[in-house]
Amino acid sequence: MSEENRSDILTVSEQQPKAEGKKLQFNLIHDYPQKNAELLSSQYGFNIFLAGLLLMFAWAIHAVGITDRDLLSYLITLMLIQMIWMLWYIFRSQSFRRSNIEKDTDAGARWLRCGITLFAVITLILDSFKIGYYIGYSECLSITEGIFPVTHTVHTLLQVYFLWFHAKDIIQSFKTLERFGLIHAVFTNLLLWANGILTESKHELNEHKERLITLGFSNITMDHHTPECNCTSSVCSIFSQGIYYLYPFTIEYHILASTMLYVLWKNIGRTVKHHQQQKIHFKFHGITIGTVLGLIVLTTTVAVLVVYLIQIGRSKSKSELALNMFYLYAITVLILMCTSAVIGLIIYRLENKSLDDSESPAKKLDSDLLVGSACGSWLISWGSILAIICAETHPEYTWYNLPYSILVIIEKYIQNLFIIECINRKEEEPTDERSERIFSVSTRSNLSLASSSYDVINDSVTICNKEFPYISNSEVPVAEDCAEEQRSQDNNNSIRLTPCKVSIHTTRPAKLNKKRRVLKNIAAFLFLCNISLWIPPAFGCRPQYDNGLEEIVFGFEPWITVVNLAMPFSIFYRMHSASSLFEVYCKA
Amino acid sequence: MSEENRSDILTVSEQQPKAEGKKLQFNLIHDYPQKNAELLSSQYGFNIFLAGLLLMFAWAIHAVGITDRDLLSYLITLMLIQMIWMLWYIFRSQSFRRSNIEKDTDAGARWLRCGITLFAVITLILDSFKIGYYIGYSECLSITEGIFPVTHTVHTLLQVYFLWFHAKDIIQSFKTLERFGLIHAVFTNLLLWANGILTESKHELNEHKERLITLGFSNITMDHHTPECNCTSSVCSIFSQGIYYLYPFTIEYHILASTMLYVLWKNIGRTVKHHQQQKIHFKFHGITIGTVLGLIVLTTTVAVLVVYLIQIGRSKSKSELALNMFYLYAITVLILMCTSAVIGLIIYRLENKSLDDSESPAKKLDSDLLVGSACGSWLISWGSILAIICAETHPEYTWYNLPYSILVIIEKYIQNLFIIECINRKEEEPTDERSERIFSVSTRSNLSLASSSYDVINDSVTICNKEFPYISNSEVPVAEDCAEEQRSQDNNNSIRLTPCKVSIHTTRPAKLNKKRRVLKNIAAFLFLCNISLWIPPAFGCRPQYDNGLEEIVFGFEPWITVVNLAMPFSIFYRMHSASSLFEVYCKA
């Protein structure tokens, strides 16, 4: 609530009252204080969200009189309202195009919009699968199950267009209606996200129950929603199978969309200090070690996942083997991740960059989401730890589960510190300390470096890199001598300094000193590791279900409930930290 | 994360590196960036909280191997750590007493500290009851059940002392350790709060089950934790009964303490703009109508509660009668509350005061808590609405339940707008528009008012009040003519203005113009209404359990779970809004 348009409030209070009646009408509609407009809309948002959540809850527990159709109708209505609002906004902003709309440089980064487009494409495939499935079973499915994917397709197309062109807008006029539209969009996406999670959880739970039945547990009731007629086409089973492999992407799409819309909502009426932010460029350069290690982890993960899914639930010994393999592999990866994040943190302390204290909703949301979603997996890990401590029997794999759970907690703790500090570090100024360093180096070794610093402008990247290790290695003495040398040789070197500065701007990627290169490698490695750790839980490898220990201690129902509530956040954490690490990589 | 000590960060970045090794050590300990110290400590807090929550959850569902003793030991450990930290802080701040500690004027208001002391006293009584209960059953209760209330007593005494003298501190030195201590205290109190809620919910649920058994439902299992030996003294039953009447106050005590500690934590390292805040004085004056109406509501509530508790669960017809009575009464009160809050909002629009845009953690927390805790009761209300829509049979009382549930949603929506706008309104400056108005009035009617404005200084309050209705009624023409009259008669009235201004400062309570008096009445009325609506759910009148309709639609277990999770927030909302309305009353 901090980003209030101060000038707007002031003009309201400075106006002198003219005619009481007219004034009242005027105030209630146009000059409603923006702090309250925020509250007014957020309370509306919470209410549609809570009502939707309860509908989902009621449907999930098979409440009397509440069907699939009710829930889908509610979601369709919300999507239609959002589409009408988006169309209104798009047309209105096109007609006002000449007036300069302010932009928030932190919001809606290009890579974020590319990411959301990718997920949206997969979502569209999912929708087409659903439509195909509906056509196959159209005799016995309700019409809403056909309308829903069609509406969702249009909704996705329109929303991606909207986010692509308007994610950076800072809305300054007619704010109240915009606030309502945006908060409606935020919570519509959150409900679609929750709906995706619910469907996915039900599916996972059923698969788990099927495995348990294979293993000999008989007192388990399945919860299938198979249609009561035969499919008219031959591809129905492909559709119904394929849908569940695409769900993880749809879930990410909706949560990403809602965070982008939320930032738009927070930005309404904000006054931005215009600090010229450098555009973040992705350059694949000097990060070979990190990338190679990361890719090794990624391929190993896929291999482990395939073996796990084949082995688990076949027999007791095969299941235990699969669990042991998964835990050992995960422990190794987590230790590597912890180590690299700690190295990153130590480098930060050595660099001593100042933190950016400007209040940006996009940055604040990023860090809140990281900590908030980490809580999901911390909850599961604490559950495992508690179960291991309290269990009466300890099969072998529990002794891998304990370090695994502890490492999950520690790794997220450290990684959050690493990411959030980098996000909040100040962008480097054009006249930063590096130019000073080069300056002082060139003053110290006049003969050897003066000429080579001229060369940098025209020469290739490799030559630059040969120069710079020297600079970063000799940093300490340089810094110590810097002050007095600068004073004594100031007149002497003023000419030499100019080309040196030019070299900084023309050959930017070449300036990677050792620390920055290590940071970039760490970010690349952690990025690939997080993608790797996203894959297993998203595609059905959930040892928290399969190891059985927690289920014995807490009971089947309570533990499944905890995992189903917390797991979506844990999965989202990996995706979100990967996208944040991409930013870290670009900024490092 | 916005209240970073900017100067601190800047000094860190401006330091030139001296010796790499020493610098590293120095940085890691002393100059750790405060943004990260906040993150470091909050992540620690989340982890001890989640571990505690899982322990409670495990205990509540009777998980294998987890006993009462484990949970209490965990809580005792947390309390001991907090006490050590508080002692360290108190002694340290006493030794630094001469250095000026900055204070946050928004935090830890006197009435808040008085409130927490009152609740703490009741908590101490509860603890002594628990000790008495333990002594009575000491043969068969574990020692932790005796140690817990003793530790809790010492903890309460020390914490109230700490909050009374340090709630306004803005800590500027050794911040990292302070952050850890405070966040530990915040989450310890939150866990004690959650523990209180859990015990209270279990008790309520058992009472509800007893009623159902009386009404003829036989397939219900009770969940009693009665000791397996006889009490050695005769007052054991008094203790065990009394404990449950005192629980609501303990719950409020812990949540209040944790919010105050959280504000302290957010304030660490903050730089406060020194706007001289007026001290809020409570004056009971000119609010007869609001108070009388509020007291009528309060007494009616107590009467309704007593009748409800006597009637409910006796027989089916008596239960329905009790439910009808409660709903009709609550609908009436809620309509009155909505109306008065709407009037309050209209007055705000007429007054056009500017909002305070300074970022104060205390104010931000206040509004977040109001909206957040309102979500609890919105969830229950949406559940009721959904149940009424979907139910197959509709007993008479459901037609009262529907408007009741809708009104609960609307009332909280409007009341939040009313409270939060007032909290965020700017304090009135000594030279505010009212003095201008009086000035312009005296210039317009020189003959009639010039003398009477002199009288104000010496005359009684009633004379002042007679003067001021005229001013507020004639506001519109005065404002229109103000500018030109001021210019033309500026020299003429400079002498007359002085006594007029004096009158404003000497007879402050007299200055209540009509609008402010209405606002004060509304605040007083809403304050008493919120206290009234806090009483029934806190002391066992929960129609959401008793009307049975939601239980039929959602099923017994799921609905009870929803109510048990959401009800504590709903109860807390009433208490918190009452305390906020007290502030509204003082500021209006």
PDB file of N, CA, C and O in Angstrom, chain A residues 2 6 18 23 27-28 33 36 40 43 47 54 61 63-64 66 349-350 357 359 378-379 382-383 413 416-417 421 553-554, chain B residues 2 6 23 27-28 33 36 40 43 47 54 61 63-64 349-350 357 359 378-379 382-383 390 413 416-417 421 476 553-554:
ATOM      1  N   SER A   2       2.135   1.083  -0.256  1.00  0.00           N
ATOM      2  CA  SER A   2       3.001   2.231  -0.077  1.00  0.00           C
ATOM      3  C   SER A   2       3.117   3.094  -1.306  1.00  0.00           C
ATOM      4  O   SER A   2       3.446   4.264  -1.212  1.00  0.00           O
ATOM      5  N   ARG A   6       1.154  10.294  -4.598  1.00  0.00           N
ATOM      6  CA  ARG A   6       1.101  11.357  -3.622  1.00  0.00           C
ATOM      7  C   ARG A   6       0.467  12.618  -4.214  1.00  0.00           C
ATOM      8  O   ARG A   6      -0.376  13.249  -3.611  1.00  0.00           O
ATOM      9  N   LYS A  18     -16.990  23.254  -3.581  1.00  0.00           N
ATOM     10  CA  LYS A  18     -17.812  24.211  -4.320  1.00  0.00           C
ATOM     11  C   LYS A  18     -19.289  24.048  -4.014  1.00  0.00           C
ATOM     12  O   LYS A  18     -19.901  24.861  -3.359  1.00  0.00           O
ATOM     13  N   LYS A  23     -20.057  17.943  -5.241  1.00  0.00           N
ATOM     14  CA  LYS A  23     -18.757  17.534  -4.738  1.00  0.00           C
ATOM     15  C   LYS A  23     -18.783  16.090  -4.255  1.00  0.00           C
ATOM     16  O   LYS A  23     -17.890  15.301  -4.553  1.00  0.00           O
ATOM     17  N   ASN A  27     -16.474  13.249  -5.652  1.00  0.00           N
ATOM     18  CA  ASN A  27     -15.495  12.567  -4.805  1.00  0.00           C
ATOM     19  C   ASN A  27     -15.673  11.062  -4.826  1.00  0.00           C
ATOM     20  O   ASN A  27     -14.717  10.307  -4.914  1.00  0.00           O
ATOM     21  N   LEU A  28     -16.924  10.639  -4.716  1.00  0.00           N
ATOM     22  CA  LEU A  28     -17.178   9.214  -4.585  1.00  0.00           C
ATOM     23  C   LEU A  28     -16.716   8.472  -5.826  1.00  0.00           C
ATOM     24  O   LEU A  28     -16.302   7.328  -5.762  1.00  0.00           O
ATOM     25  N   PRO A  33      -9.807   8.108  -2.635  1.00  0.00           N
ATOM     26  CA  PRO A  33      -8.376   7.984  -2.341  1.00  0.00           C
ATOM     27  C   PRO A  33      -7.827   6.632  -2.808  1.00  0.00           C
ATOM     28  O   PRO A  33      -8.450   5.603  -2.607  1.00  0.00           O
ATOM     29  N   ASN A  36      -7.503   3.622  -0.571  1.00  0.00           N
ATOM     30  CA  ASN A  36      -8.742   2.896  -0.350  1.00  0.00           C
ATOM     31  C   ASN A  36      -9.164   2.108  -1.565  1.00  0.00           C
ATOM     32  O   ASN A  36      -9.763   1.048  -1.433  1.00  0.00           O
ATOM     33  N   LEU A  40     -10.346  -1.551  -1.448  1.00  0.00           N
ATOM     34  CA  LEU A  40     -11.660  -1.883  -1.992  1.00  0.00           C
ATOM     35  C   LEU A  40     -11.532  -3.047  -2.960  1.00  0.00           C
ATOM     36  O   LEU A  40     -12.306  -4.015  -2.899  1.00  0.00           O
ATOM     37  N   GLN A  43     -10.149  -6.495  -1.334  1.00  0.00           N
ATOM     38  CA  GLN A  43     -11.170  -7.230  -0.577  1.00  0.00           C
ATOM     39  C   GLN A  43     -12.119  -7.953  -1.524  1.00  0.00           C
ATOM     40  O   GLN A  43     -12.545  -9.086  -1.260  1.00  0.00           O
ATOM     41  N   ASN A  47     -12.639 -12.129  -1.809  1.00  0.00           N
ATOM     42  CA  ASN A  47     -13.939 -12.780  -1.731  1.00  0.00           C
ATOM     43  C   ASN A  47     -14.210 -13.706  -2.904  1.00  0.00           C
ATOM     44  O   ASN A  47     -14.698 -14.822  -2.698  1.00  0.00           O
ATOM     45  N   LEU A  54     -13.755 -22.534  -1.887  1.00  0.00           N
ATOM     46  CA  LEU A  54     -14.726 -23.379  -1.197  1.00  0.00           C
ATOM     47  C   LEU A  54     -15.470 -24.279  -2.174  1.00  0.00           C
ATOM     48  O   LEU A  54     -15.756 -25.438  -1.865  1.00  0.00           O
ATOM     49  N   ILE A  61     -14.328 -32.951  -2.039  1.00  0.00           N
ATOM     50  CA  ILE A  61     -14.776 -33.880  -0.991  1.00  0.00           C
ATOM     51  C   ILE A  61     -16.142 -34.469  -1.326  1.00  0.00           C
ATOM     52  O   ILE A  61     -16.785 -35.067  -0.472  1.00  0.00           O
ATOM     53  N   ALA A  63     -19.095 -33.012  -1.924  1.00  0.00           N
ATOM     54  CA  ALA A  63     -20.185 -32.464  -1.121  1.00  0.00           C
ATOM     55  C   ALA A  63     -21.507 -32.704  -1.839  1.00  0.00           C
ATOM     56  O   ALA A  63     -21.570 -32.739  -3.068  1.00  0.00           O
ATOM     57  N   VAL A  64     -22.563 -32.833  -1.029  1.00  0.00           N
ATOM     58  CA  VAL A  64     -23.898 -33.101  -1.573  1.00  0.00           C
ATOM     59  C   VAL A  64     -24.337 -31.930  -2.445  1.00  0.00           C
ATOM     60  O   VAL A  64     -24.281 -30.774  -2.024  1.00  0.00           O
ATOM     61  N   ILE A  66     -23.083 -30.501  -5.068  1.00  0.00           N
ATOM     62  CA  ILE A  66     -22.122 -29.649  -5.785  1.00  0.00           C
ATOM     63  C   ILE A  66     -21.392 -30.505  -6.815  1.00  0.00           C
ATOM     64  O   ILE A  66     -20.717 -31.474  -6.452  1.00  0.00           O
ATOM     65  N   ARG A 349      30.187 -10.851  -0.086  1.00  0.00           N
ATOM     66  CA  ARG A 349      30.790 -10.162   1.057  1.00  0.00           C
ATOM     67  C   ARG A 349      32.116  -9.518   0.653  1.00  0.00           C
ATOM     68  O   ARG A 349      32.458  -8.441   1.136  1.00  0.00           O
ATOM     69  N   LEU A 350      32.837 -10.177  -0.264  1.00  0.00           N
ATOM     70  CA  LEU A 350      34.107  -9.620  -0.700  1.00  0.00           C
ATOM     71  C   LEU A 350      33.898  -8.394  -1.580  1.00  0.00           C
ATOM     72  O   LEU A 350      34.708  -7.482  -1.599  1.00  0.00           O
ATOM     73  N   ASP A 357      17.834   0.468  -2.386  1.00  0.00           N
ATOM     74  CA  ASP A 357      16.758   0.591  -1.399  1.00  0.00           C
ATOM     75  C   ASP A 357      15.466   1.151  -1.996  1.00  0.00           C
ATOM     76  O   ASP A 357      14.553   1.488  -1.264  1.00  0.00           O
ATOM     77  N   GLU A 359      11.892   1.050  -3.571  1.00  0.00           N
ATOM     78  CA  GLU A 359      10.821   0.079  -3.333  1.00  0.00           C
ATOM     79  C   GLU A 359      10.195  -0.305  -4.669  1.00  0.00           C
ATOM     80  O   GLU A 359       9.449   0.468  -5.253  1.00  0.00           O
ATOM     81  N   TRP A 378       9.577 -26.724   3.155  1.00  0.00           N
ATOM     82  CA  TRP A 378      10.057 -26.838   4.538  1.00  0.00           C
ATOM     83  C   TRP A 378       9.065 -27.615   5.393  1.00  0.00           C
ATOM     84  O   TRP A 378       9.455 -28.411   6.243  1.00  0.00           O
ATOM     85  N   LEU A 379       7.788 -27.371   5.158  1.00  0.00           N
ATOM     86  CA  LEU A 379       6.759 -28.077   5.924  1.00  0.00           C
ATOM     87  C   LEU A 379       6.868 -29.582   5.696  1.00  0.00           C
ATOM     88  O   LEU A 379       6.875 -30.371   6.659  1.00  0.00           O
ATOM     89  N   TRP A 382      10.080 -30.898   7.420  1.00  0.00           N
ATOM     90  CA  TRP A 382       9.933 -31.033   8.869  1.00  0.00           C
ATOM     91  C   TRP A 382       9.058 -32.232   9.224  1.00  0.00           C
ATOM     92  O   TRP A 382       9.293 -32.909  10.228  1.00  0.00           O
ATOM     93  N   GLY A 383       8.048 -32.461   8.386  1.00  0.00           N
ATOM     94  CA  GLY A 383       7.208 -33.642   8.592  1.00  0.00           C
ATOM     95  C   GLY A 383       8.028 -34.918   8.502  1.00  0.00           C
ATOM     96  O   GLY A 383       7.902 -35.812   9.351  1.00  0.00           O
ATOM     97  N   TYR A 413      17.282 -22.319   2.195  1.00  0.00           N
ATOM     98  CA  TYR A 413      17.665 -21.202   3.069  1.00  0.00           C
ATOM     99  C   TYR A 413      18.807 -20.409   2.420  1.00  0.00           C
ATOM    100  O   TYR A 413      18.733 -19.191   2.255  1.00  0.00           O
ATOM    101  N   ASN A 416      17.977 -18.850  -1.170  1.00  0.00           N
ATOM    102  CA  ASN A 416      17.177 -17.621  -1.083  1.00  0.00           C
ATOM    103  C   ASN A 416      18.050 -16.422  -0.757  1.00  0.00           C
ATOM    104  O   ASN A 416      17.891 -15.350  -1.338  1.00  0.00           O
ATOM    105  N   LEU A 417      18.976 -16.616   0.191  1.00  0.00           N
ATOM    106  CA  LEU A 417      19.892 -15.528   0.536  1.00  0.00           C
ATOM    107  C   LEU A 417      20.684 -15.099  -0.693  1.00  0.00           C
ATOM    108  O   LEU A 417      20.834 -13.910  -0.981  1.00  0.00           O
ATOM    109  N   GLU A 421      19.777 -11.386  -2.372  1.00  0.00           N
ATOM    110  CA  GLU A 421      20.805 -10.342  -2.284  1.00  0.00           C
ATOM    111  C   GLU A 421      21.166  -9.834  -3.670  1.00  0.00           C
ATOM    112  O   GLU A 421      21.306  -8.635  -3.884  1.00  0.00           O
ATOM    113  N   VAL A 553       3.448 -42.835  10.563  1.00  0.00           N
ATOM    114  CA  VAL A 553       3.448 -41.993  11.769  1.00  0.00           C
ATOM    115  C   VAL A 553       2.219 -41.088  11.795  1.00  0.00           C
ATOM    116  O   VAL A 553       1.495 -41.040  12.791  1.00  0.00           O
ATOM    117  N   PHE A 554       1.977 -40.364  10.704  1.00  0.00           N
ATOM    118  CA  PHE A 554       0.884 -39.386  10.716  1.00  0.00           C
ATOM    119  C   PHE A 554      -0.466 -40.008  10.359  1.00  0.00           C
ATOM    120  O   PHE A 554      -1.508 -39.422  10.633  1.00  0.00           O
TER     121      PHE A 554
ATOM    122  N   SER B   2      11.407  -2.767   3.364  1.00  0.00           N
ATOM    123  CA  SER B   2      11.688  -1.453   2.806  1.00  0.00           C
ATOM    124  C   SER B   2      12.422  -0.535   3.762  1.00  0.00           C
ATOM    125  O   SER B   2      13.064   0.409   3.340  1.00  0.00           O
ATOM    126  N   ARG B   6      19.562   3.065   5.332  1.00  0.00           N
ATOM    127  CA  ARG B   6      20.269   3.426   4.125  1.00  0.00           C
ATOM    128  C   ARG B   6      21.699   3.865   4.425  1.00  0.00           C
ATOM    129  O   ARG B   6      22.646   3.475   3.772  1.00  0.00           O
ATOM    130  N   LYS B  23      39.051  -8.214   6.308  1.00  0.00           N
ATOM    131  CA  LYS B  23      37.843  -7.605   5.783  1.00  0.00           C
ATOM    132  C   LYS B  23      36.708  -8.624   5.722  1.00  0.00           C
ATOM    133  O   LYS B  23      35.579  -8.341   6.109  1.00  0.00           O
ATOM    134  N   ASN B  27      33.276  -8.242   7.525  1.00  0.00           N
ATOM    135  CA  ASN B  27      32.024  -8.135   6.795  1.00  0.00           C
ATOM    136  C   ASN B  27      31.005  -9.160   7.225  1.00  0.00           C
ATOM    137  O   ASN B  27      29.831  -8.866   7.373  1.00  0.00           O
ATOM    138  N   LEU B  28      31.480 -10.384   7.392  1.00  0.00           N
ATOM    139  CA  LEU B  28      30.542 -11.460   7.669  1.00  0.00           C
ATOM    140  C   LEU B  28      29.832 -11.228   8.989  1.00  0.00           C
ATOM    141  O   LEU B  28      28.691 -11.612   9.163  1.00  0.00           O
ATOM    142  N   PRO B  33      24.693  -7.040   5.221  1.00  0.00           N
ATOM    143  CA  PRO B  33      23.653  -6.099   4.802  1.00  0.00           C
ATOM    144  C   PRO B  33      22.332  -6.364   5.533  1.00  0.00           C
ATOM    145  O   PRO B  33      21.940  -7.513   5.687  1.00  0.00           O
ATOM    146  N   ASN B  36      19.565  -8.487   4.125  1.00  0.00           N
ATOM    147  CA  ASN B  36      19.777  -9.919   4.248  1.00  0.00           C
ATOM    148  C   ASN B  36      19.601 -10.400   5.670  1.00  0.00           C
ATOM    149  O   ASN B  36      19.147 -11.519   5.881  1.00  0.00           O
ATOM    150  N   LEU B  40      17.543 -13.504   6.611  1.00  0.00           N
ATOM    151  CA  LEU B  40      18.186 -14.566   7.378  1.00  0.00           C
ATOM    152  C   LEU B  40      17.339 -14.924   8.599  1.00  0.00           C
ATOM    153  O   LEU B  40      17.087 -16.102   8.881  1.00  0.00           O
ATOM    154  N   GLN B  43      13.639 -16.343   7.751  1.00  0.00           N
ATOM    155  CA  GLN B  43      13.639 -17.749   7.342  1.00  0.00           C
ATOM    156  C   GLN B  43      13.816 -18.667   8.544  1.00  0.00           C
ATOM    157  O   GLN B  43      13.183 -19.720   8.636  1.00  0.00           O
ATOM    158  N   ASN B  47      11.010 -21.468   9.970  1.00  0.00           N
ATOM    159  CA  ASN B  47      11.331 -22.869  10.209  1.00  0.00           C
ATOM    160  C   ASN B  47      10.947 -23.328  11.608  1.00  0.00           C
ATOM    161  O   ASN B  47      10.367 -24.411  11.749  1.00  0.00           O
ATOM    162  N   LEU B  54       3.781 -28.502  12.837  1.00  0.00           N
ATOM    163  CA  LEU B  54       3.676 -29.925  12.513  1.00  0.00           C
ATOM    164  C   LEU B  54       3.588 -30.781  13.770  1.00  0.00           C
ATOM    165  O   LEU B  54       2.845 -31.760  13.804  1.00  0.00           O
ATOM    166  N   ILE B  61      -3.775 -35.099  15.729  1.00  0.00           N
ATOM    167  CA  ILE B  61      -4.324 -36.264  15.024  1.00  0.00           C
ATOM    168  C   ILE B  61      -3.854 -37.575  15.648  1.00  0.00           C
ATOM    169  O   ILE B  61      -4.029 -38.634  15.066  1.00  0.00           O
ATOM    170  N   ALA B  63      -0.801 -38.802  16.208  1.00  0.00           N
ATOM    171  CA  ALA B  63       0.210 -39.514  15.424  1.00  0.00           C
ATOM    172  C   ALA B  63       0.968 -40.477  16.330  1.00  0.00           C
ATOM    173  O   ALA B  63       1.126 -40.235  17.526  1.00  0.00           O
ATOM    174  N   VAL B  64       1.443 -41.557  15.711  1.00  0.00           N
ATOM    175  CA  VAL B  64       2.153 -42.593  16.470  1.00  0.00           C
ATOM    176  C   VAL B  64       3.438 -42.010  17.069  1.00  0.00           C
ATOM    177  O   VAL B  64       4.225 -41.378  16.364  1.00  0.00           O
ATOM    178  N   ARG B 349     -15.578  11.375   2.728  1.00  0.00           N
ATOM    179  CA  ARG B 349     -15.575  11.966   1.378  1.00  0.00           C
ATOM    180  C   ARG B 349     -15.883  13.457   1.443  1.00  0.00           C
ATOM    181  O   ARG B 349     -15.344  14.232   0.665  1.00  0.00           O
ATOM    182  N   LEU B 350     -16.738  13.844   2.377  1.00  0.00           N
ATOM    183  CA  LEU B 350     -17.075  15.261   2.504  1.00  0.00           C
ATOM    184  C   LEU B 350     -15.905  16.045   3.066  1.00  0.00           C
ATOM    185  O   LEU B 350     -15.720  17.213   2.747  1.00  0.00           O
ATOM    186  N   ASP B 357       1.179   9.360   3.598  1.00  0.00           N
ATOM    187  CA  ASP B 357       1.839   8.366   2.746  1.00  0.00           C
ATOM    188  C   ASP B 357       3.164   7.872   3.326  1.00  0.00           C
ATOM    189  O   ASP B 357       3.907   7.173   2.659  1.00  0.00           O
ATOM    190  N   GLU B 359       5.571   5.508   5.292  1.00  0.00           N
ATOM    191  CA  GLU B 359       5.512   4.047   5.452  1.00  0.00           C
ATOM    192  C   GLU B 359       5.772   3.678   6.904  1.00  0.00           C
ATOM    193  O   GLU B 359       6.898   3.729   7.370  1.00  0.00           O
ATOM    194  N   TRP B 378     -14.921 -14.567   6.229  1.00  0.00           N
ATOM    195  CA  TRP B 378     -15.479 -14.625   4.869  1.00  0.00           C
ATOM    196  C   TRP B 378     -15.546 -16.064   4.372  1.00  0.00           C
ATOM    197  O   TRP B 378     -16.510 -16.466   3.719  1.00  0.00           O
ATOM    198  N   LEU B 379     -14.503 -16.831   4.697  1.00  0.00           N
ATOM    199  CA  LEU B 379     -14.483 -18.230   4.266  1.00  0.00           C
ATOM    200  C   LEU B 379     -15.669 -18.987   4.847  1.00  0.00           C
ATOM    201  O   LEU B 379     -16.390 -19.693   4.128  1.00  0.00           O
ATOM    202  N   TRP B 382     -18.925 -17.779   3.141  1.00  0.00           N
ATOM    203  CA  TRP B 382     -19.102 -18.333   1.801  1.00  0.00           C
ATOM    204  C   TRP B 382     -19.493 -19.805   1.877  1.00  0.00           C
ATOM    205  O   TRP B 382     -20.288 -20.284   1.054  1.00  0.00           O
ATOM    206  N   GLY B 383     -18.944 -20.499   2.860  1.00  0.00           N
ATOM    207  CA  GLY B 383     -19.333 -21.894   3.062  1.00  0.00           C
ATOM    208  C   GLY B 383     -20.812 -22.012   3.372  1.00  0.00           C
ATOM    209  O   GLY B 383     -21.522 -22.854   2.799  1.00  0.00           O
ATOM    210  N   CYS B 390     -26.971 -25.111  -2.105  1.00  0.00           N
ATOM    211  CA  CYS B 390     -26.926 -26.483  -2.605  1.00  0.00           C
ATOM    212  C   CYS B 390     -27.761 -27.470  -1.797  1.00  0.00           C
ATOM    213  O   CYS B 390     -27.987 -28.596  -2.252  1.00  0.00           O
ATOM    214  N   TYR B 413     -16.338  -5.850   5.067  1.00  0.00           N
ATOM    215  CA  TYR B 413     -15.837  -5.118   3.898  1.00  0.00           C
ATOM    216  C   TYR B 413     -15.892  -3.611   4.171  1.00  0.00           C
ATOM    217  O   TYR B 413     -14.884  -2.904   4.036  1.00  0.00           O
ATOM    218  N   ASN B 416     -13.744  -2.381   7.320  1.00  0.00           N
ATOM    219  CA  ASN B 416     -12.319  -2.282   7.018  1.00  0.00           C
ATOM    220  C   ASN B 416     -11.996  -0.987   6.289  1.00  0.00           C
ATOM    221  O   ASN B 416     -11.010  -0.321   6.590  1.00  0.00           O
ATOM    222  N   LEU B 417     -12.846  -0.642   5.316  1.00  0.00           N
ATOM    223  CA  LEU B 417     -12.634   0.610   4.595  1.00  0.00           C
ATOM    224  C   LEU B 417     -12.670   1.785   5.567  1.00  0.00           C
ATOM    225  O   LEU B 417     -11.826   2.681   5.512  1.00  0.00           O
ATOM    226  N   GLU B 421      -9.069   3.731   6.344  1.00  0.00           N
ATOM    227  CA  GLU B 421      -8.940   5.121   5.871  1.00  0.00           C
ATOM    228  C   GLU B 421      -8.625   6.054   7.030  1.00  0.00           C
ATOM    229  O   GLU B 421      -7.781   6.938   6.909  1.00  0.00           O
ATOM    230  N   VAL B 476     -20.022  25.985   3.134  1.00  0.00           N
ATOM    231  CA  VAL B 476     -19.919  26.151   1.691  1.00  0.00           C
ATOM    232  C   VAL B 476     -19.759  27.616   1.265  1.00  0.00           C
ATOM    233  O   VAL B 476     -18.779  27.945   0.606  1.00  0.00           O
ATOM    234  N   VAL B 553     -24.195 -30.741   3.993  1.00  0.00           N
ATOM    235  CA  VAL B 553     -23.703 -30.540   2.631  1.00  0.00           C
ATOM    236  C   VAL B 553     -22.231 -30.948   2.509  1.00  0.00           C
ATOM    237  O   VAL B 553     -21.863 -31.727   1.640  1.00  0.00           O
ATOM    238  N   PHE B 554     -21.385 -30.410   3.415  1.00  0.00           N
ATOM    239  CA  PHE B 554     -19.948 -30.666   3.285  1.00  0.00           C
ATOM    240  C   PHE B 554     -19.516 -31.970   3.944  1.00  0.00           C
ATOM    241  O   PHE B 554     -18.440 -32.479   3.676  1.00  0.00           O
TER     242      PHE B 554
END
